[in-house]
Short mmCIF file of C-alpha atoms in Angstrom, two decimals:
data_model
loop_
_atom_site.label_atom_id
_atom_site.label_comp_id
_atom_site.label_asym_id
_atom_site.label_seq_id
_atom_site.Cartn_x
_atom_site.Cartn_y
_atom_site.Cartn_z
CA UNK A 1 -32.57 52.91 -27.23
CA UNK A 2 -29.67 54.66 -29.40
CA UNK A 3 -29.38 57.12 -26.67
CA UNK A 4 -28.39 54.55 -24.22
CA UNK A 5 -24.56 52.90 -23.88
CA UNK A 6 -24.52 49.78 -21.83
CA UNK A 7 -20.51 49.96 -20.90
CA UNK A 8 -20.46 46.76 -19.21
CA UNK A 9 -17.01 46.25 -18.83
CA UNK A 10 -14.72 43.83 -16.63
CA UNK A 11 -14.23 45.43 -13.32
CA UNK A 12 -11.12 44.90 -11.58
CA UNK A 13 -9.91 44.89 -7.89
CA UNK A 14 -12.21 41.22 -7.14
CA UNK A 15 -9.32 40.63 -4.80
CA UNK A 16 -11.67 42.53 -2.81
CA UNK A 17 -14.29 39.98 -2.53
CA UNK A 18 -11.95 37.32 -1.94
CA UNK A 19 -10.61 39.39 1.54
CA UNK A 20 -14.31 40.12 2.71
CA UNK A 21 -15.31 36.18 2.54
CA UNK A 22 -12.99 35.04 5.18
CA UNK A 23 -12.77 31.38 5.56
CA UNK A 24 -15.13 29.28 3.22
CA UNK A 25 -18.64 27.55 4.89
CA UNK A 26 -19.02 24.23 5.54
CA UNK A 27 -19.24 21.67 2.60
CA UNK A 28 -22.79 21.69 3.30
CA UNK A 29 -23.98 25.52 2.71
CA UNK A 30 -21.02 25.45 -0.21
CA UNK A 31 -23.19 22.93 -1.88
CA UNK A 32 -26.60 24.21 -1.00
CA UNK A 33 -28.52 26.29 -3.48
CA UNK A 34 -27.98 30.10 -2.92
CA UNK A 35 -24.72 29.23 -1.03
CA UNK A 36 -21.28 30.44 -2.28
CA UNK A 37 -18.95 29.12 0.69
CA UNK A 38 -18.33 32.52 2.35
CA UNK A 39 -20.06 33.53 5.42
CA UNK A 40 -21.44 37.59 4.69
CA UNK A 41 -21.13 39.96 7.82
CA UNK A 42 -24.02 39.29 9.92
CA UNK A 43 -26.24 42.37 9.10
CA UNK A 44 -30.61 42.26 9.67
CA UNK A 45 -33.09 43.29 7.22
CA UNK A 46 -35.49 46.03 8.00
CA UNK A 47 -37.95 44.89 10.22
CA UNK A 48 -41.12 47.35 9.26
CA UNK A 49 -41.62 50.55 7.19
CA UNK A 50 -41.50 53.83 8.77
CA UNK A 51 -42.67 56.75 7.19
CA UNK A 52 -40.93 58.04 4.03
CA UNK A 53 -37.62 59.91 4.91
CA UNK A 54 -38.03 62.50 1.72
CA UNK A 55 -35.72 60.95 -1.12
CA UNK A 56 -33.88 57.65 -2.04
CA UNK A 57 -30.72 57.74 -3.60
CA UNK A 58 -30.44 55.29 -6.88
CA UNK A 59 -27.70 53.88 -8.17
CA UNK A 60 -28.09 52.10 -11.32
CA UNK A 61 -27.34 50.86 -14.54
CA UNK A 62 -28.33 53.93 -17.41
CA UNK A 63 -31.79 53.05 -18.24
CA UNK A 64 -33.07 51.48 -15.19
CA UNK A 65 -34.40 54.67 -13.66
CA UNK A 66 -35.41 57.17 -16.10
CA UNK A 67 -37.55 60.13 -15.19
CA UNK A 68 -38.15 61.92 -18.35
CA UNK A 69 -34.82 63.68 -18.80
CA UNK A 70 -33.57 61.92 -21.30
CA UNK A 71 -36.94 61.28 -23.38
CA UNK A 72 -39.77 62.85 -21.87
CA UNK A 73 -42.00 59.67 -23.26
CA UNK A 74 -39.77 57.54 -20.64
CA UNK A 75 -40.46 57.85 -17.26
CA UNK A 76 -41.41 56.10 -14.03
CA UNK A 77 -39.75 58.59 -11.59
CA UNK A 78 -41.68 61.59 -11.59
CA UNK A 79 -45.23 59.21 -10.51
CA UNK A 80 -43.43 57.16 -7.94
CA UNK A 81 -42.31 60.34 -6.55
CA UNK A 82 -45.57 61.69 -6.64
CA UNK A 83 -47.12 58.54 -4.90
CA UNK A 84 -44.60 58.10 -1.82
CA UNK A 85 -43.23 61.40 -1.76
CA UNK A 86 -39.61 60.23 -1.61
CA UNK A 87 -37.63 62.38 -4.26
CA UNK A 88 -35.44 59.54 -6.55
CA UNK A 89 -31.72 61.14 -6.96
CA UNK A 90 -30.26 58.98 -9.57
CA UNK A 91 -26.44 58.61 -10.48
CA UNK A 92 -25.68 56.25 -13.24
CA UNK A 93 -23.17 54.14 -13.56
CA UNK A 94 -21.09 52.31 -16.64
CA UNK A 95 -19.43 49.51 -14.90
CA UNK A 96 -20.03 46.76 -12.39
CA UNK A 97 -16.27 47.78 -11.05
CA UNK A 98 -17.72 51.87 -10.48
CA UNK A 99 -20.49 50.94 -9.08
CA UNK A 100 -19.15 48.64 -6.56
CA UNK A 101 -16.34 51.44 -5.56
CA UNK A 102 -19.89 53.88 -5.50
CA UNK A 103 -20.84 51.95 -3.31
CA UNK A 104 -18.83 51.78 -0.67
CA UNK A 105 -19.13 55.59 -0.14
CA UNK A 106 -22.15 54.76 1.61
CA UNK A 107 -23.66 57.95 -0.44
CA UNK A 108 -26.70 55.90 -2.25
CA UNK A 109 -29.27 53.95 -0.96
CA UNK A 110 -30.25 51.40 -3.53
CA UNK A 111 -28.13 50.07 -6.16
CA UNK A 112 -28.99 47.61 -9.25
CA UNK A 113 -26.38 45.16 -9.08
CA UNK A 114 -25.34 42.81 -11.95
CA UNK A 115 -24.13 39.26 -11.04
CA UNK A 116 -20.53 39.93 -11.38
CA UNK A 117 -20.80 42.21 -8.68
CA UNK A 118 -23.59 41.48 -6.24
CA UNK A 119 -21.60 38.94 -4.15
CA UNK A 120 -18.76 41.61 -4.16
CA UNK A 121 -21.40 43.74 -2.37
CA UNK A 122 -22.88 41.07 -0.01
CA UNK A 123 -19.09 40.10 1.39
CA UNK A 124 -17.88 43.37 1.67
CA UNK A 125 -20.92 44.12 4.06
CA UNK A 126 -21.93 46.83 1.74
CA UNK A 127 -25.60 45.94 1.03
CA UNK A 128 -27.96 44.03 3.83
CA UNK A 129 -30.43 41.24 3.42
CA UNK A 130 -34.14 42.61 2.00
CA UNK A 131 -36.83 41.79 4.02
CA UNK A 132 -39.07 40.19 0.96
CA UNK A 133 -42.21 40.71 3.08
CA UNK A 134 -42.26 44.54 2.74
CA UNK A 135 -42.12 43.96 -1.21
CA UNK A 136 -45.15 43.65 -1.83
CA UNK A 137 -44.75 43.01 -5.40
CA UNK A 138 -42.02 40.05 -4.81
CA UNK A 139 -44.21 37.67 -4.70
CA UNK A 140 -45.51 37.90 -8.30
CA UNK A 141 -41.69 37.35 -9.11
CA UNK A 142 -40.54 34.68 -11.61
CA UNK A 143 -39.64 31.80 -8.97
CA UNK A 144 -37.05 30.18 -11.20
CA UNK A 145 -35.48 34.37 -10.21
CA UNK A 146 -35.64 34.14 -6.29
CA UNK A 147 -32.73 32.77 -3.85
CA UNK A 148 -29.99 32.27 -6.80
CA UNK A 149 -26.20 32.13 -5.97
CA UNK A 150 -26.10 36.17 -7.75
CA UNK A 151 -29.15 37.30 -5.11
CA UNK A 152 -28.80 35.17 -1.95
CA UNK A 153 -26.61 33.95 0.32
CA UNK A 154 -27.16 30.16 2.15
CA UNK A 155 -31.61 31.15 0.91
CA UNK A 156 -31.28 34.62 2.33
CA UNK A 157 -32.34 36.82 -0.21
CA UNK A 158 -30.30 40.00 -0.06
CA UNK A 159 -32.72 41.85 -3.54
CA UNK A 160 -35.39 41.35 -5.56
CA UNK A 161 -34.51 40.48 -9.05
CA UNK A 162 -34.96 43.20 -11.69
CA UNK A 163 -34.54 41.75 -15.13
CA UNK A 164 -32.34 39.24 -16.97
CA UNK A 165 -31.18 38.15 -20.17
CA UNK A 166 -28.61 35.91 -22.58
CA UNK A 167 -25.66 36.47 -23.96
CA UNK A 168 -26.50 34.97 -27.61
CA UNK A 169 -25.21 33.32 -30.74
CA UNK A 170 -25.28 35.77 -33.14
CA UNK A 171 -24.62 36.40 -37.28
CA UNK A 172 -25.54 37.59 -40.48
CA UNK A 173 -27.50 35.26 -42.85
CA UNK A 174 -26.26 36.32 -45.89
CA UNK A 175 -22.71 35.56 -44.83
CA UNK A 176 -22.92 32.84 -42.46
CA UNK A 177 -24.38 29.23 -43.84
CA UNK A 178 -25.50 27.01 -42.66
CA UNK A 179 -27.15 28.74 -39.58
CA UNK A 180 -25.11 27.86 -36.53
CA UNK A 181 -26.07 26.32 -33.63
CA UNK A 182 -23.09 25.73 -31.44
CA UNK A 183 -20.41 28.17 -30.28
CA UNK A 184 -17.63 25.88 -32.32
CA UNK A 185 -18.34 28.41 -35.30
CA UNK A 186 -16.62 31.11 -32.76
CA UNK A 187 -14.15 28.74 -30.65
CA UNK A 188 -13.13 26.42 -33.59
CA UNK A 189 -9.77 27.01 -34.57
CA UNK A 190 -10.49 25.67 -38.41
CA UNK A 191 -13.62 28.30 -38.63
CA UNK A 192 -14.13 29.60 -41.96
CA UNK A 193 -15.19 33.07 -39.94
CA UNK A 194 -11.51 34.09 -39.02
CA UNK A 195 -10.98 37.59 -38.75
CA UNK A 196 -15.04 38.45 -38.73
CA UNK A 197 -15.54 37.21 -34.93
CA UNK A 198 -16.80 39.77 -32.48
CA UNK A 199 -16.39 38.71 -29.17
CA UNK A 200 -17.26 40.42 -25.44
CA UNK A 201 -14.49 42.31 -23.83
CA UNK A 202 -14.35 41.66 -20.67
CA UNK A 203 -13.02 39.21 -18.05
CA UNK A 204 -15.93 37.59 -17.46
CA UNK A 205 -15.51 36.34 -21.16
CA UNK A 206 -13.69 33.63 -20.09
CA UNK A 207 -17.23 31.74 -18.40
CA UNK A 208 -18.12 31.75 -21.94
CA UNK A 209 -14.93 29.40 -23.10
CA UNK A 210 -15.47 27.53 -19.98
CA UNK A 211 -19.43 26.73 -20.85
CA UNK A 212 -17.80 25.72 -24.01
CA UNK A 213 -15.45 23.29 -22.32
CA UNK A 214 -18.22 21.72 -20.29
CA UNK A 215 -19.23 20.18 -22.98
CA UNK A 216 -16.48 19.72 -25.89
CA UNK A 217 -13.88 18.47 -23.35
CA UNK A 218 -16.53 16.84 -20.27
CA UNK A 219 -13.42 15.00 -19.23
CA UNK A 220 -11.99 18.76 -17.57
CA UNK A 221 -15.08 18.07 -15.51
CA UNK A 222 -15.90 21.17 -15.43
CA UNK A 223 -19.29 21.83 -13.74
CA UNK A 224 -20.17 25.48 -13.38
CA UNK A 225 -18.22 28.13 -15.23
CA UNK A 226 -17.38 30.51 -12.77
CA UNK A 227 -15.89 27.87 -10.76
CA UNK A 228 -12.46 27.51 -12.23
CA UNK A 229 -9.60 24.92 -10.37
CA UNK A 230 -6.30 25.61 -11.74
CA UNK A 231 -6.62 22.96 -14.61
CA UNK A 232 -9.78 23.66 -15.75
CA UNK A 233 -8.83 27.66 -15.59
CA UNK A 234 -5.66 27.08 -17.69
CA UNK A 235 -7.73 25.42 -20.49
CA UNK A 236 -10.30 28.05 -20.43
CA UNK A 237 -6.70 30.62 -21.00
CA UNK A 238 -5.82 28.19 -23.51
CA UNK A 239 -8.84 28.70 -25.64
CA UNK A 240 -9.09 32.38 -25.62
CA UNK A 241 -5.80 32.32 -26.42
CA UNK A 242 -6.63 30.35 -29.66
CA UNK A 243 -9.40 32.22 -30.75
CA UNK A 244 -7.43 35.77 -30.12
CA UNK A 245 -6.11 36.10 -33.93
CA UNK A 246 -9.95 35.02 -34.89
CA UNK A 247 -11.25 38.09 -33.07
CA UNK A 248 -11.95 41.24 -35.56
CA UNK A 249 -13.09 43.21 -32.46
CA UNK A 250 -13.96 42.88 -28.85
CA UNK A 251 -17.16 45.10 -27.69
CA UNK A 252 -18.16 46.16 -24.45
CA UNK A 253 -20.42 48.67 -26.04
CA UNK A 254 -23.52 46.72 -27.72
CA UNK A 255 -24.06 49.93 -30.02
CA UNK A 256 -20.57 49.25 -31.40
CA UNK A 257 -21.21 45.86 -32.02
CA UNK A 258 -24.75 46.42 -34.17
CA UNK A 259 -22.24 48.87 -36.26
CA UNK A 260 -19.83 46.25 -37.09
CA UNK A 261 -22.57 43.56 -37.54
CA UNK A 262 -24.14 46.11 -40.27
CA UNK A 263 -20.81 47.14 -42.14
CA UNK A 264 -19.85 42.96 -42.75
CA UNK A 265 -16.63 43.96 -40.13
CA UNK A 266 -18.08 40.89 -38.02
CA UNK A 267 -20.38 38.55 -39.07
CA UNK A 268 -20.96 36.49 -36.11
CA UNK A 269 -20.34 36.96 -32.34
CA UNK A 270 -22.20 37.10 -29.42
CA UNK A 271 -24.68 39.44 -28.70
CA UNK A 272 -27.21 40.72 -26.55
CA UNK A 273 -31.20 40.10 -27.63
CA UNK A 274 -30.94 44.11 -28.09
CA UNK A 275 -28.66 44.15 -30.30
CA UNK A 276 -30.11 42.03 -32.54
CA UNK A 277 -33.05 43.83 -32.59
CA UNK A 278 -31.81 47.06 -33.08
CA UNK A 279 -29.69 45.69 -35.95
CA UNK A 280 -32.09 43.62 -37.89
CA UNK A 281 -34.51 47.64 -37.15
CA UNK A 282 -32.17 48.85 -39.56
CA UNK A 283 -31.70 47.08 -42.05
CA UNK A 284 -29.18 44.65 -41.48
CA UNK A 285 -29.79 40.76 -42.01
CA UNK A 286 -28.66 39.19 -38.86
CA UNK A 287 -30.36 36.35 -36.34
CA UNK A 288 -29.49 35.01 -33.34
CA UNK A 289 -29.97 31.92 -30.89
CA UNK A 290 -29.32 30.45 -28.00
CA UNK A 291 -26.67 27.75 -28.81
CA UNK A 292 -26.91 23.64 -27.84
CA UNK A 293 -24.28 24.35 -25.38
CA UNK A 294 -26.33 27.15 -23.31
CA UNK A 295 -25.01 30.66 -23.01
CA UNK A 296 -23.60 32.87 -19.91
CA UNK A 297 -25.80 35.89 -19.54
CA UNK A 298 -27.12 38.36 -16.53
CA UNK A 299 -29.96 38.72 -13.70
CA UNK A 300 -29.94 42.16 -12.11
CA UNK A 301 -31.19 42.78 -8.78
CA UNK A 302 -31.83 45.55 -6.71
CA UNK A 303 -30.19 45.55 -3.33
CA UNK A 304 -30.20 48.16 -0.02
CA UNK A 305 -27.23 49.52 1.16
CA UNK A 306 -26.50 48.83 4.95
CA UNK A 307 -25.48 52.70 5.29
CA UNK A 308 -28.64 53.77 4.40
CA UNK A 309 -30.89 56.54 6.06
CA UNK A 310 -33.89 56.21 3.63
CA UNK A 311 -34.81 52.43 4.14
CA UNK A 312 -38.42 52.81 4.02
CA UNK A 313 -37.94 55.30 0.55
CA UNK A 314 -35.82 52.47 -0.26
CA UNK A 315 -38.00 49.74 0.38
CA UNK A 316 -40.93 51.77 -1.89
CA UNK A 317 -38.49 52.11 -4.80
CA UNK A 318 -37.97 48.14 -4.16
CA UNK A 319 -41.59 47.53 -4.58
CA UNK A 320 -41.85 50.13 -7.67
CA UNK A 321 -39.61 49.03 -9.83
CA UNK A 322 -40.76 45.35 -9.94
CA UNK A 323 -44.23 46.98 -10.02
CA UNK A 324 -46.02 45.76 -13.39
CA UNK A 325 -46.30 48.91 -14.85
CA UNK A 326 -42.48 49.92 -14.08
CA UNK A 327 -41.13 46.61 -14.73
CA UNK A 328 -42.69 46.83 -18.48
CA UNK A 329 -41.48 49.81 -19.25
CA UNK A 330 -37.93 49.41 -17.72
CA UNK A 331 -37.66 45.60 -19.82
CA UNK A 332 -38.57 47.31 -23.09
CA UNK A 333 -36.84 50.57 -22.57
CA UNK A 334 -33.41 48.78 -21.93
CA UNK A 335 -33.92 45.25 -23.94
CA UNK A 336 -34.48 42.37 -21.35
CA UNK A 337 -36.79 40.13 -19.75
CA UNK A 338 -38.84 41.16 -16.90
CA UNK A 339 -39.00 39.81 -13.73
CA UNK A 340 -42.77 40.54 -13.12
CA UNK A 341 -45.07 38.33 -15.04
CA UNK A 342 -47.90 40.70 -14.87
CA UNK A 343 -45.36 43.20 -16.50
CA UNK A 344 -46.22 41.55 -20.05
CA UNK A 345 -49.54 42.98 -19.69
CA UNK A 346 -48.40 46.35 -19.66
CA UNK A 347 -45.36 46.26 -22.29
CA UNK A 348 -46.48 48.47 -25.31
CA UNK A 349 -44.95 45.49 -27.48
CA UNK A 350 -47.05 42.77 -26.75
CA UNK A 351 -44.76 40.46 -28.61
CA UNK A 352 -41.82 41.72 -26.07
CA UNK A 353 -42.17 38.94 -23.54
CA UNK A 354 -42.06 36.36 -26.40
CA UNK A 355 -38.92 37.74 -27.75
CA UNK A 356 -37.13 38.04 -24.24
CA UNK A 357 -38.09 34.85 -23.66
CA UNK A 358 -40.40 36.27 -20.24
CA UNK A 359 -41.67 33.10 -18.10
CA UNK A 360 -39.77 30.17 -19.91
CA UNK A 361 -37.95 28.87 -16.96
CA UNK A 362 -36.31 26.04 -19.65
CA UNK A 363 -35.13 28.86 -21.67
CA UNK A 364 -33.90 30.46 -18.77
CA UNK A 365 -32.24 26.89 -16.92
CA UNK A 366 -29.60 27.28 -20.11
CA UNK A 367 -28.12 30.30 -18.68
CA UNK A 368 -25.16 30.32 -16.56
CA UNK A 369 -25.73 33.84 -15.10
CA UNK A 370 -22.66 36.24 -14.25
CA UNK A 371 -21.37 35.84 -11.15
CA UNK A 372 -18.21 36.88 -9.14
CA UNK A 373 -15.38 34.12 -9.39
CA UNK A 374 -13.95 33.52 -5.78
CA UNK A 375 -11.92 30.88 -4.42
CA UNK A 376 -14.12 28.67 -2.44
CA UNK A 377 -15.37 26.72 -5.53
CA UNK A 378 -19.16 27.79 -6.44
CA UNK A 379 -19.85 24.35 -7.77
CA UNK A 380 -19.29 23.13 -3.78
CA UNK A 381 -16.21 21.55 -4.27
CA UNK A 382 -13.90 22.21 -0.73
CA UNK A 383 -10.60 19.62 -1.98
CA UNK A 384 -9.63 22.53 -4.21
CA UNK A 385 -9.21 26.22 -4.81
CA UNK A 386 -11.03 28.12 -7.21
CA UNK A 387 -9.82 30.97 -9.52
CA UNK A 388 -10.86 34.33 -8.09
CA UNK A 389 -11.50 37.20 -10.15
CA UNK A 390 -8.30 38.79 -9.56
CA UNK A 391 -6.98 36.07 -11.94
CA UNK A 392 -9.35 35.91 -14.37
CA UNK A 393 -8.52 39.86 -14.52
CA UNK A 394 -4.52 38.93 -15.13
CA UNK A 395 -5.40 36.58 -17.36
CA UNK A 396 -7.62 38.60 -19.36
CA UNK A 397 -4.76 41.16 -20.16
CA UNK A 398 -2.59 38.78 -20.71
CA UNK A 399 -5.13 37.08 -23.55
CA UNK A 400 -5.78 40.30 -25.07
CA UNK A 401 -1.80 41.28 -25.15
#
């Protein structure tokens, strides 16, 4: 797990997304659950496997397709490649903004595709719907996963979902009393933690003062996060503007975080489940939860590129990877929840699903998963604009100074 360094840093150029939707849907599909008031390029899924074209090309998040190479105890390449005969070229990538601009080179067949860049990929034309049918393995998928607003358009599924997880509460007992509960202890201007808050670096941050807001200030009326009007989007500025001269240090690299965490330079933040873990592994008294307010946090999915020339390789490494066997082994290897149920079976850790929180579709109803600001409002509002990501980019710079 040291090995690995989850760069998951703001991307940049979501102007692009924003040019790809054309003009919003009708109120209707805006409102309608998997619909995001853009209409995607009309583009069919795969009708029926042919016979393997030879290779797949994978692009992915570091961790999500490991063959060996880095650990030889950590692979589940080298037997799918065995079984279909379709030869798994990997490229990894460190940010949802590279992988995106990977993407649209039309070199790589498959791509795992956090929420604040999926619907990038779906408008742009760049990945097709996935015929769930040839996935064998989708239908042992969490439901409370299938036809979101990060993997679907108007309940057209355009993945399968991978793996997911919270952005949490974190902090170190011995410095922090009482034990929080609320995300006031990192938003509050009076908090007694000034100068010892880590916070994420990235755009996307600002969901995370806007779940806040949703329920310290209900009169904004703010009702999903990523769905920003110009009032709502100003106060969500406003706060991260506050809390700036509170921040010790903003991470985009968890291992960076656990450091700080274990020297006392920050004693509460937020924090992936990994982290935690890793820090409290060595030595370092820390805890975590998800606070009364909910958290933002991410659902990956795997998606097919349009351009591709290995669909039915494609469609294999679909089925693989949310395979029981796979899916265990990529959850534990890069700290998240599976998708498969029948994964937590196979996890070495049999106390792994427990701690990721595998099955509890409560747990997981308190997330507000990433996903890709635009300007037709995701909460289905049409008498109003949204904030795209373009602005919450500006505004991010303009936060951190």
């Amino acid at each position: 797990m040291k090995n690995r360094k989850l760069a998951l840093a703001g991307l940049l150029g979501a102007g692009l997304l924003v040019a790809a939707c054309g003009t919003s849907g009708s109120s209707s599909n805006a409102a309608a659950p998997g619909g995001q008031g853009f209409t995607p390029p009309k583009l069919d899924a795969l009708a029926q496997l042919g016979r393997p074209e030879g290779q797949v090309n994978v692009l992915a998040w570091p961790g999500y397709a490991e063959n060996g190479s880095n650990d030889p105890a950590v692979d589940w390449v080298t037997g799918f490649e065995k079984e279909t005969g379709c030869k798994v070229n990997v490229k990894a990538f460190g940010t949802s903004d590279e992988a995106v601009s990977l993407m649209k080179t039309g070199q790589y067949d498959v791509i795992s595709a956090s929420g604040d860049a999926s619907l990038r990929l779906i408008a742009s034309g760049d990945v097709e719907p996935v015929n769930t049918g040839l996935v064998p393995n989708y239908a042992d998928v969490f439901d409370f996963l299938k036809n979101r607003p990060w993997n679907s358009v108007n309940n057209v599924a355009y993945g399968v979902p991978h793996g997911w997880g919270a952005n949490l509460l974190t902090w170190r007992t011995d410095k922090v009393t009482p034990p929080p509960t609320s995300w006031s202890v990192m938003f509050d201007p009076n908090s007694p933690y000034k100068g010892k808050i880590s916070a994420y670096d990235s755009p996307i941050y600002l969901a995370d003062a806007a779940l806040y807001l949703q329920n310290k200030k209900p009169e904004l009326g703010i009702k999903n996060p990523y769905a920003l009007d110009d009032k709502q989007f100003q106060a969500a500025v406003d706060l991260l503007k506050q809390q700036r001269p509170m921040v010790g240090e903003y991470w985009s690299d968890y291992l960076k975080e656990s450091q700080a965490l274990k020297s006392g330079d920050a004693v509460v933040g937020t924090a992936w489940q990994v982290t935690v873990n890793l820090t409290k592994s060595e030595g370092a008294p820390v805890e975590s939860v998800l606070p009364s307010e909910g958290a933002t946090g991410w659902s990956d999915t795997w998606m097919v590129s349009a351009k591709s020339p290995h669909k039915t390789c494609s469609y294999k490494w679909l089925n693989h990877i949310v395979s029981p066997k796979a899916n265990a082994q990529v959850a534990e290897y890069f700290g998240e929840s599976p998708s498969n149920p029948k994964a937590c079976a196979e996890t070495k850790d049999k106390t792994h699903c427990g701690t990721y929180h595998a099955g509890d579709a409560a747990y997981a109803s308190k997330i507000q998963y990433w996903t890709t600001p635009i300007t037709q409002c995701l909460d289905g509002r049409t008498d109003v604009k949204c904030k795209d990501y373009g602005e919450w980019t500006r505004a991010w710079t303009e936060i951190k100074g």
